[in-house]
Amino acid sequence: MIVDILSLFPGYFKGPFNESILKRAQEKGLLTIRLTDIRDFADNRFHRVDDRPYGGGPGMVMMPQPVTMAIQHVKTPEAKVIYLSPQGRTLNAVKCRKLALEKHLILLCGHYEGIDQRVLDEEVDEEISIGDYVLTNGCLAAIVLLDAFSRFIPGVLGHPSAAAEDSFEGGLLDYPHYTRPEVFQGCSVPNVLLSGNHQEIAKWRHEQALKKTQEIRPDLLA
């Protein structure tokens, strides 16, 4: 998959994408991440990309010209353009699975009070929110989105079934996990996990996942 990220701060992304799973995914050729500075497409000598909003109000709005030019510079016929926005549909695991099937994604990061609506109407395919809160810019949201859907790209995770057993898969939160030592500060690993009975272990894990979901996220069960 190719992912183009358009923002005013391309340096923002270099740390998260150069570590751990996302770094290995790029080294394996499973994921190509390209960073574009929207300021490079400003049509003025000062590389200005924002202006006061029509109708008044606080803050600044990103102008349509540089944003549109940046999108069109990287856009391909198979590209899907996503705007990271608090006004978008809330991200979930089902959406992540769908995005992982795309060949080319363009992630547009908002800044200031937002982007001129004409860009969203003409160039953006979908708006996605990572939660009911507002960030100082869309860069962090783009990182969260990319990290979330990349886990469903075949080969990115070490074990092929790892993503399928995480929280929200099957409508439940994850079950508790344990590892060595068997006893730690007086607390023991549940006996069923030491039994070797895979049927009983699967039953226990499902019961624990159901209990956790009922306590924390009953809306998932509804």
PDB file of C-alpha atoms in Angstrom:
ATOM      1  CA  MET A   1       0.000   0.000   0.000  1.00  0.00           C
ATOM      2  CA  ILE A   2       1.057   3.564  -0.693  1.00  0.00           C
ATOM      3  CA  VAL A   3       0.086   6.229   1.861  1.00  0.00           C
ATOM      4  CA  ASP A   4       0.607   9.919   1.113  1.00  0.00           C
ATOM      5  CA  ILE A   5       0.291  12.245   4.101  1.00  0.00           C
ATOM      6  CA  LEU A   6      -0.308  15.925   3.388  1.00  0.00           C
ATOM      7  CA  SER A   7       0.340  18.364   6.222  1.00  0.00           C
ATOM      8  CA  LEU A   8       2.126  21.552   7.225  1.00  0.00           C
ATOM      9  CA  PHE A   9       4.576  19.638   9.439  1.00  0.00           C
ATOM     10  CA  PRO A  10       6.052  16.602   7.647  1.00  0.00           C
ATOM     11  CA  GLY A  11       8.789  16.359  10.289  1.00  0.00           C
ATOM     12  CA  TYR A  12       6.075  15.482  12.823  1.00  0.00           C
ATOM     13  CA  PHE A  13       5.878  11.935  11.443  1.00  0.00           C
ATOM     14  CA  LYS A  14       9.496  10.847  11.235  1.00  0.00           C
ATOM     15  CA  GLY A  15       9.784   9.412  14.740  1.00  0.00           C
ATOM     16  CA  PRO A  16       6.680   7.156  14.803  1.00  0.00           C
ATOM     17  CA  PHE A  17       7.253   5.827  11.285  1.00  0.00           C
ATOM     18  CA  ASN A  18      10.910   4.972  11.900  1.00  0.00           C
ATOM     19  CA  GLU A  19      10.287   2.622  14.810  1.00  0.00           C
ATOM     20  CA  SER A  20       8.896  -0.824  15.519  1.00  0.00           C
ATOM     21  CA  ILE A  21       6.185  -2.445  13.377  1.00  0.00           C
ATOM     22  CA  LEU A  22       5.671   0.421  10.930  1.00  0.00           C
ATOM     23  CA  LYS A  23       9.406   0.592  10.256  1.00  0.00           C
ATOM     24  CA  ARG A  24       9.563  -3.147   9.523  1.00  0.00           C
ATOM     25  CA  ALA A  25       6.480  -2.945   7.291  1.00  0.00           C
ATOM     26  CA  GLN A  26       8.249  -0.346   5.156  1.00  0.00           C
ATOM     27  CA  GLU A  27      11.472  -2.343   5.068  1.00  0.00           C
ATOM     28  CA  LYS A  28       9.524  -5.389   3.853  1.00  0.00           C
ATOM     29  CA  GLY A  29       7.918  -3.354   1.096  1.00  0.00           C
ATOM     30  CA  LEU A  30       4.417  -3.867   2.516  1.00  0.00           C
ATOM     31  CA  LEU A  31       3.881  -0.156   3.119  1.00  0.00           C
ATOM     32  CA  THR A  32       5.220   2.973   1.458  1.00  0.00           C
ATOM     33  CA  ILE A  33       4.738   6.228   3.384  1.00  0.00           C
ATOM     34  CA  ARG A  34       5.357   9.546   1.612  1.00  0.00           C
ATOM     35  CA  LEU A  35       5.231  12.941   3.315  1.00  0.00           C
ATOM     36  CA  THR A  36       4.205  16.132   1.513  1.00  0.00           C
ATOM     37  CA  ASP A  37       4.456  19.694   2.817  1.00  0.00           C
ATOM     38  CA  ILE A  38       1.355  21.635   1.734  1.00  0.00           C
ATOM     39  CA  ARG A  39       3.323  24.889   1.971  1.00  0.00           C
ATOM     40  CA  ASP A  40       5.343  23.815  -1.079  1.00  0.00           C
ATOM     41  CA  PHE A  41       2.243  24.406  -3.201  1.00  0.00           C
ATOM     42  CA  ALA A  42       1.424  27.935  -2.012  1.00  0.00           C
ATOM     43  CA  ASP A  43       1.268  30.424  -4.899  1.00  0.00           C
ATOM     44  CA  ASN A  44       2.774  33.351  -2.987  1.00  0.00           C
ATOM     45  CA  ARG A  45       6.342  34.313  -2.110  1.00  0.00           C
ATOM     46  CA  PHE A  46       5.789  33.870   1.622  1.00  0.00           C
ATOM     47  CA  HIS A  47       4.366  30.313   1.278  1.00  0.00           C
ATOM     48  CA  ARG A  48       1.270  31.411   3.137  1.00  0.00           C
ATOM     49  CA  VAL A  49      -1.458  28.761   3.297  1.00  0.00           C
ATOM     50  CA  ASP A  50      -4.058  30.301   5.621  1.00  0.00           C
ATOM     51  CA  ASP A  51      -6.306  33.363   5.811  1.00  0.00           C
ATOM     52  CA  ARG A  52      -9.097  34.881   7.890  1.00  0.00           C
ATOM     53  CA  PRO A  53     -12.503  33.154   7.611  1.00  0.00           C
ATOM     54  CA  TYR A  54     -15.317  34.789   5.658  1.00  0.00           C
ATOM     55  CA  GLY A  55     -18.124  35.723   8.035  1.00  0.00           C
ATOM     56  CA  GLY A  56     -15.711  36.486  10.871  1.00  0.00           C
ATOM     57  CA  GLY A  57     -14.762  34.414  13.875  1.00  0.00           C
ATOM     58  CA  PRO A  58     -11.543  33.354  15.608  1.00  0.00           C
ATOM     59  CA  GLY A  59      -8.608  31.604  14.039  1.00  0.00           C
ATOM     60  CA  MET A  60      -7.497  31.011  10.469  1.00  0.00           C
ATOM     61  CA  VAL A  61      -8.656  28.717   7.668  1.00  0.00           C
ATOM     62  CA  MET A  62      -6.430  26.838   5.233  1.00  0.00           C
ATOM     63  CA  MET A  63      -6.844  28.265   1.738  1.00  0.00           C
ATOM     64  CA  PRO A  64      -8.144  26.032  -1.064  1.00  0.00           C
ATOM     65  CA  GLN A  65      -5.365  26.609  -3.615  1.00  0.00           C
ATOM     66  CA  PRO A  66      -2.339  25.030  -1.880  1.00  0.00           C
ATOM     67  CA  VAL A  67      -4.352  22.162  -0.421  1.00  0.00           C
ATOM     68  CA  THR A  68      -5.941  21.309  -3.766  1.00  0.00           C
ATOM     69  CA  MET A  69      -2.610  21.472  -5.570  1.00  0.00           C
ATOM     70  CA  ALA A  70      -0.978  19.201  -2.970  1.00  0.00           C
ATOM     71  CA  ILE A  71      -3.738  16.612  -3.331  1.00  0.00           C
ATOM     72  CA  GLN A  72      -3.650  16.655  -7.109  1.00  0.00           C
ATOM     73  CA  HIS A  73       0.147  16.348  -7.079  1.00  0.00           C
ATOM     74  CA  VAL A  74       0.023  12.898  -5.430  1.00  0.00           C
ATOM     75  CA  LYS A  75      -3.402  11.697  -6.539  1.00  0.00           C
ATOM     76  CA  THR A  76      -3.753   8.610  -8.730  1.00  0.00           C
ATOM     77  CA  PRO A  77      -6.902   7.091 -10.281  1.00  0.00           C
ATOM     78  CA  GLU A  78      -7.086   4.482  -7.500  1.00  0.00           C
ATOM     79  CA  ALA A  79      -6.388   6.871  -4.620  1.00  0.00           C
ATOM     80  CA  LYS A  80      -8.848   7.438  -1.771  1.00  0.00           C
ATOM     81  CA  VAL A  81      -8.574  10.853  -0.105  1.00  0.00           C
ATOM     82  CA  ILE A  82      -9.315  10.974   3.636  1.00  0.00           C
ATOM     83  CA  TYR A  83      -9.554  14.142   5.681  1.00  0.00           C
ATOM     84  CA  LEU A  84      -8.788  13.699   9.397  1.00  0.00           C
ATOM     85  CA  SER A  85     -11.500  15.752  11.054  1.00  0.00           C
ATOM     86  CA  PRO A  86     -13.582  15.874  14.273  1.00  0.00           C
ATOM     87  CA  GLN A  87     -16.605  16.159  11.964  1.00  0.00           C
ATOM     88  CA  GLY A  88     -15.935  12.773  10.349  1.00  0.00           C
ATOM     89  CA  ARG A  89     -17.318   9.329  11.078  1.00  0.00           C
ATOM     90  CA  THR A  90     -15.670   7.771  14.122  1.00  0.00           C
ATOM     91  CA  LEU A  91     -12.908   5.297  13.341  1.00  0.00           C
ATOM     92  CA  ASN A  92     -13.473   1.661  14.303  1.00  0.00           C
ATOM     93  CA  ALA A  93     -12.004  -1.773  13.577  1.00  0.00           C
ATOM     94  CA  VAL A  94     -14.421  -2.461  10.712  1.00  0.00           C
ATOM     95  CA  LYS A  95     -13.312   0.715   8.918  1.00  0.00           C
ATOM     96  CA  CYS A  96      -9.649  -0.199   9.522  1.00  0.00           C
ATOM     97  CA  ARG A  97     -10.142  -3.558   7.830  1.00  0.00           C
ATOM     98  CA  LYS A  98     -11.702  -1.868   4.812  1.00  0.00           C
ATOM     99  CA  LEU A  99      -8.935   0.719   4.531  1.00  0.00           C
ATOM    100  CA  ALA A 100      -6.296  -2.019   4.662  1.00  0.00           C
ATOM    101  CA  LEU A 101      -7.638  -3.278   1.307  1.00  0.00           C
ATOM    102  CA  GLU A 102      -6.933   0.022  -0.472  1.00  0.00           C
ATOM    103  CA  LYS A 103      -3.907   0.384  -2.760  1.00  0.00           C
ATOM    104  CA  HIS A 104      -3.378   4.125  -2.323  1.00  0.00           C
ATOM    105  CA  LEU A 105      -4.545   6.364   0.516  1.00  0.00           C
ATOM    106  CA  ILE A 106      -4.076  10.116   0.788  1.00  0.00           C
ATOM    107  CA  LEU A 107      -4.372  11.384   4.365  1.00  0.00           C
ATOM    108  CA  LEU A 108      -5.099  15.110   4.570  1.00  0.00           C
ATOM    109  CA  CYS A 109      -4.250  16.719   7.907  1.00  0.00           C
ATOM    110  CA  GLY A 110      -6.230  19.749   8.990  1.00  0.00           C
ATOM    111  CA  HIS A 111      -4.642  22.712  10.759  1.00  0.00           C
ATOM    112  CA  TYR A 112      -5.929  25.920  12.389  1.00  0.00           C
ATOM    113  CA  GLU A 113      -9.745  26.133  12.257  1.00  0.00           C
ATOM    114  CA  GLY A 114      -9.905  23.726   9.339  1.00  0.00           C
ATOM    115  CA  ILE A 115      -9.801  23.642   5.532  1.00  0.00           C
ATOM    116  CA  ASP A 116     -11.874  25.613   3.041  1.00  0.00           C
ATOM    117  CA  GLN A 117     -15.061  23.598   2.469  1.00  0.00           C
ATOM    118  CA  ARG A 118     -14.647  23.718  -1.317  1.00  0.00           C
ATOM    119  CA  VAL A 119     -11.620  21.429  -1.032  1.00  0.00           C
ATOM    120  CA  LEU A 120     -13.623  18.928   0.987  1.00  0.00           C
ATOM    121  CA  ASP A 121     -16.488  19.033  -1.492  1.00  0.00           C
ATOM    122  CA  GLU A 122     -14.340  18.543  -4.579  1.00  0.00           C
ATOM    123  CA  GLU A 123     -11.295  16.514  -3.500  1.00  0.00           C
ATOM    124  CA  VAL A 124     -12.064  14.523  -0.351  1.00  0.00           C
ATOM    125  CA  ASP A 125     -13.739  11.111  -0.445  1.00  0.00           C
ATOM    126  CA  GLU A 126     -14.284  10.648   3.274  1.00  0.00           C
ATOM    127  CA  GLU A 127     -13.838  12.400   6.618  1.00  0.00           C
ATOM    128  CA  ILE A 128     -12.693  10.289   9.575  1.00  0.00           C
ATOM    129  CA  SER A 129     -12.512  11.193  13.269  1.00  0.00           C
ATOM    130  CA  ILE A 130     -10.456   9.245  15.814  1.00  0.00           C
ATOM    131  CA  GLY A 131     -12.712  10.306  18.695  1.00  0.00           C
ATOM    132  CA  ASP A 132     -14.996  12.911  20.191  1.00  0.00           C
ATOM    133  CA  TYR A 133     -12.318  15.472  20.989  1.00  0.00           C
ATOM    134  CA  VAL A 134     -10.253  18.078  19.145  1.00  0.00           C
ATOM    135  CA  LEU A 135      -6.474  18.012  18.591  1.00  0.00           C
ATOM    136  CA  THR A 136      -4.207  20.944  17.779  1.00  0.00           C
ATOM    137  CA  ASN A 137      -3.792  19.511  14.267  1.00  0.00           C
ATOM    138  CA  GLY A 138      -4.546  16.410  12.200  1.00  0.00           C
ATOM    139  CA  CYS A 139      -1.019  14.956  12.231  1.00  0.00           C
ATOM    140  CA  LEU A 140      -1.488  12.802  15.307  1.00  0.00           C
ATOM    141  CA  ALA A 141      -4.851  11.599  13.990  1.00  0.00           C
ATOM    142  CA  ALA A 142      -3.158  10.533  10.743  1.00  0.00           C
ATOM    143  CA  ILE A 143      -0.572   8.553  12.717  1.00  0.00           C
ATOM    144  CA  VAL A 144      -3.304   6.802  14.719  1.00  0.00           C
ATOM    145  CA  LEU A 145      -5.295   6.000  11.585  1.00  0.00           C
ATOM    146  CA  LEU A 146      -2.289   4.638   9.699  1.00  0.00           C
ATOM    147  CA  ASP A 147      -1.128   2.553  12.648  1.00  0.00           C
ATOM    148  CA  ALA A 148      -4.632   1.137  13.150  1.00  0.00           C
ATOM    149  CA  PHE A 149      -5.323  -0.002   9.597  1.00  0.00           C
ATOM    150  CA  SER A 150      -1.766  -1.137   8.807  1.00  0.00           C
ATOM    151  CA  ARG A 151      -2.167  -3.980  11.323  1.00  0.00           C
ATOM    152  CA  PHE A 152      -4.664  -5.574   8.927  1.00  0.00           C
ATOM    153  CA  ILE A 153      -2.297  -5.523   5.946  1.00  0.00           C
ATOM    154  CA  PRO A 154      -1.111  -9.130   5.472  1.00  0.00           C
ATOM    155  CA  GLY A 155       2.432  -9.609   6.721  1.00  0.00           C
ATOM    156  CA  VAL A 156       2.652  -6.472   8.853  1.00  0.00           C
ATOM    157  CA  LEU A 157       2.107  -8.305  12.150  1.00  0.00           C
ATOM    158  CA  GLY A 158       4.306 -11.257  13.046  1.00  0.00           C
ATOM    159  CA  HIS A 159       1.455 -13.737  13.498  1.00  0.00           C
ATOM    160  CA  PRO A 160      -1.277 -13.904  10.820  1.00  0.00           C
ATOM    161  CA  SER A 161      -4.089 -14.251  13.399  1.00  0.00           C
ATOM    162  CA  ALA A 162      -2.786 -11.611  15.843  1.00  0.00           C
ATOM    163  CA  ALA A 163      -5.122  -8.833  14.697  1.00  0.00           C
ATOM    164  CA  ALA A 164      -8.134 -11.151  14.659  1.00  0.00           C
ATOM    165  CA  GLU A 165      -7.816 -11.803  18.406  1.00  0.00           C
ATOM    166  CA  ASP A 166      -7.564  -8.189  19.562  1.00  0.00           C
ATOM    167  CA  SER A 167     -10.193  -5.982  21.163  1.00  0.00           C
ATOM    168  CA  PHE A 168     -13.304  -5.205  19.081  1.00  0.00           C
ATOM    169  CA  GLU A 169     -12.865  -8.295  16.903  1.00  0.00           C
ATOM    170  CA  GLY A 170     -16.054 -10.308  17.276  1.00  0.00           C
ATOM    171  CA  GLY A 171     -17.675  -7.386  19.083  1.00  0.00           C
ATOM    172  CA  LEU A 172     -15.805  -7.907  22.374  1.00  0.00           C
ATOM    173  CA  LEU A 173     -12.895  -6.386  24.241  1.00  0.00           C
ATOM    174  CA  ASP A 174      -9.757  -8.477  24.662  1.00  0.00           C
ATOM    175  CA  TYR A 175      -9.337 -11.126  27.361  1.00  0.00           C
ATOM    176  CA  PRO A 176      -6.577 -10.935  30.065  1.00  0.00           C
ATOM    177  CA  HIS A 177      -3.053 -12.071  29.151  1.00  0.00           C
ATOM    178  CA  TYR A 178      -0.410 -13.705  31.368  1.00  0.00           C
ATOM    179  CA  THR A 179       3.217 -14.824  30.974  1.00  0.00           C
ATOM    180  CA  ARG A 180       6.142 -15.968  33.175  1.00  0.00           C
ATOM    181  CA  PRO A 181       6.624 -16.088  36.114  1.00  0.00           C
ATOM    182  CA  GLU A 182       3.740 -18.285  37.219  1.00  0.00           C
ATOM    183  CA  VAL A 183       3.543 -16.412  40.538  1.00  0.00           C
ATOM    184  CA  PHE A 184       4.375 -12.697  40.780  1.00  0.00           C
ATOM    185  CA  GLN A 185       4.133 -10.759  44.062  1.00  0.00           C
ATOM    186  CA  GLY A 186       1.742 -13.356  45.424  1.00  0.00           C
ATOM    187  CA  CYS A 187      -0.563 -13.334  42.398  1.00  0.00           C
ATOM    188  CA  SER A 188      -0.850 -16.561  40.405  1.00  0.00           C
ATOM    189  CA  VAL A 189      -1.732 -17.221  36.791  1.00  0.00           C
ATOM    190  CA  PRO A 190      -5.279 -18.674  36.489  1.00  0.00           C
ATOM    191  CA  ASN A 191      -5.070 -22.479  36.668  1.00  0.00           C
ATOM    192  CA  VAL A 192      -7.023 -22.988  33.464  1.00  0.00           C
ATOM    193  CA  LEU A 193      -4.203 -21.387  31.449  1.00  0.00           C
ATOM    194  CA  LEU A 194      -1.779 -23.954  32.855  1.00  0.00           C
ATOM    195  CA  SER A 195      -4.038 -26.927  32.185  1.00  0.00           C
ATOM    196  CA  GLY A 196      -3.146 -27.524  28.543  1.00  0.00           C
ATOM    197  CA  ASN A 197      -6.866 -27.994  27.792  1.00  0.00           C
ATOM    198  CA  HIS A 198      -7.294 -25.738  24.765  1.00  0.00           C
ATOM    199  CA  GLN A 199     -11.084 -26.058  24.749  1.00  0.00           C
ATOM    200  CA  GLU A 200     -11.345 -24.920  28.362  1.00  0.00           C
ATOM    201  CA  ILE A 201      -8.813 -22.131  27.750  1.00  0.00           C
ATOM    202  CA  ALA A 202     -10.842 -20.839  24.795  1.00  0.00           C
ATOM    203  CA  LYS A 203     -14.019 -20.980  26.903  1.00  0.00           C
ATOM    204  CA  TRP A 204     -12.362 -19.087  29.777  1.00  0.00           C
ATOM    205  CA  ARG A 205     -10.981 -16.415  27.446  1.00  0.00           C
ATOM    206  CA  HIS A 206     -14.385 -15.862  25.859  1.00  0.00           C
ATOM    207  CA  GLU A 207     -16.031 -15.578  29.283  1.00  0.00           C
ATOM    208  CA  GLN A 208     -13.411 -13.071  30.426  1.00  0.00           C
ATOM    209  CA  ALA A 209     -13.772 -11.006  27.252  1.00  0.00           C
ATOM    210  CA  LEU A 210     -17.537 -10.973  27.667  1.00  0.00           C
ATOM    211  CA  LYS A 211     -17.246  -9.940  31.339  1.00  0.00           C
ATOM    212  CA  LYS A 212     -14.827  -7.123  30.499  1.00  0.00           C
ATOM    213  CA  THR A 213     -17.079  -5.860  27.704  1.00  0.00           C
ATOM    214  CA  GLN A 214     -20.151  -5.894  29.943  1.00  0.00           C
ATOM    215  CA  GLU A 215     -18.304  -3.848  32.571  1.00  0.00           C
ATOM    216  CA  ILE A 216     -16.516  -1.330  30.351  1.00  0.00           C
ATOM    217  CA  ARG A 217     -18.307  -1.146  26.988  1.00  0.00           C
ATOM    218  CA  PRO A 218     -21.877  -2.518  27.277  1.00  0.00           C
ATOM    219  CA  ASP A 219     -22.722  -0.499  24.147  1.00  0.00           C
ATOM    220  CA  LEU A 220     -20.724  -3.011  22.090  1.00  0.00           C
ATOM    221  CA  LEU A 221     -22.988  -5.824  23.228  1.00  0.00           C
ATOM    222  CA  ALA A 222     -26.100  -3.772  22.479  1.00  0.00           C
TER     223      ALA A 222
END
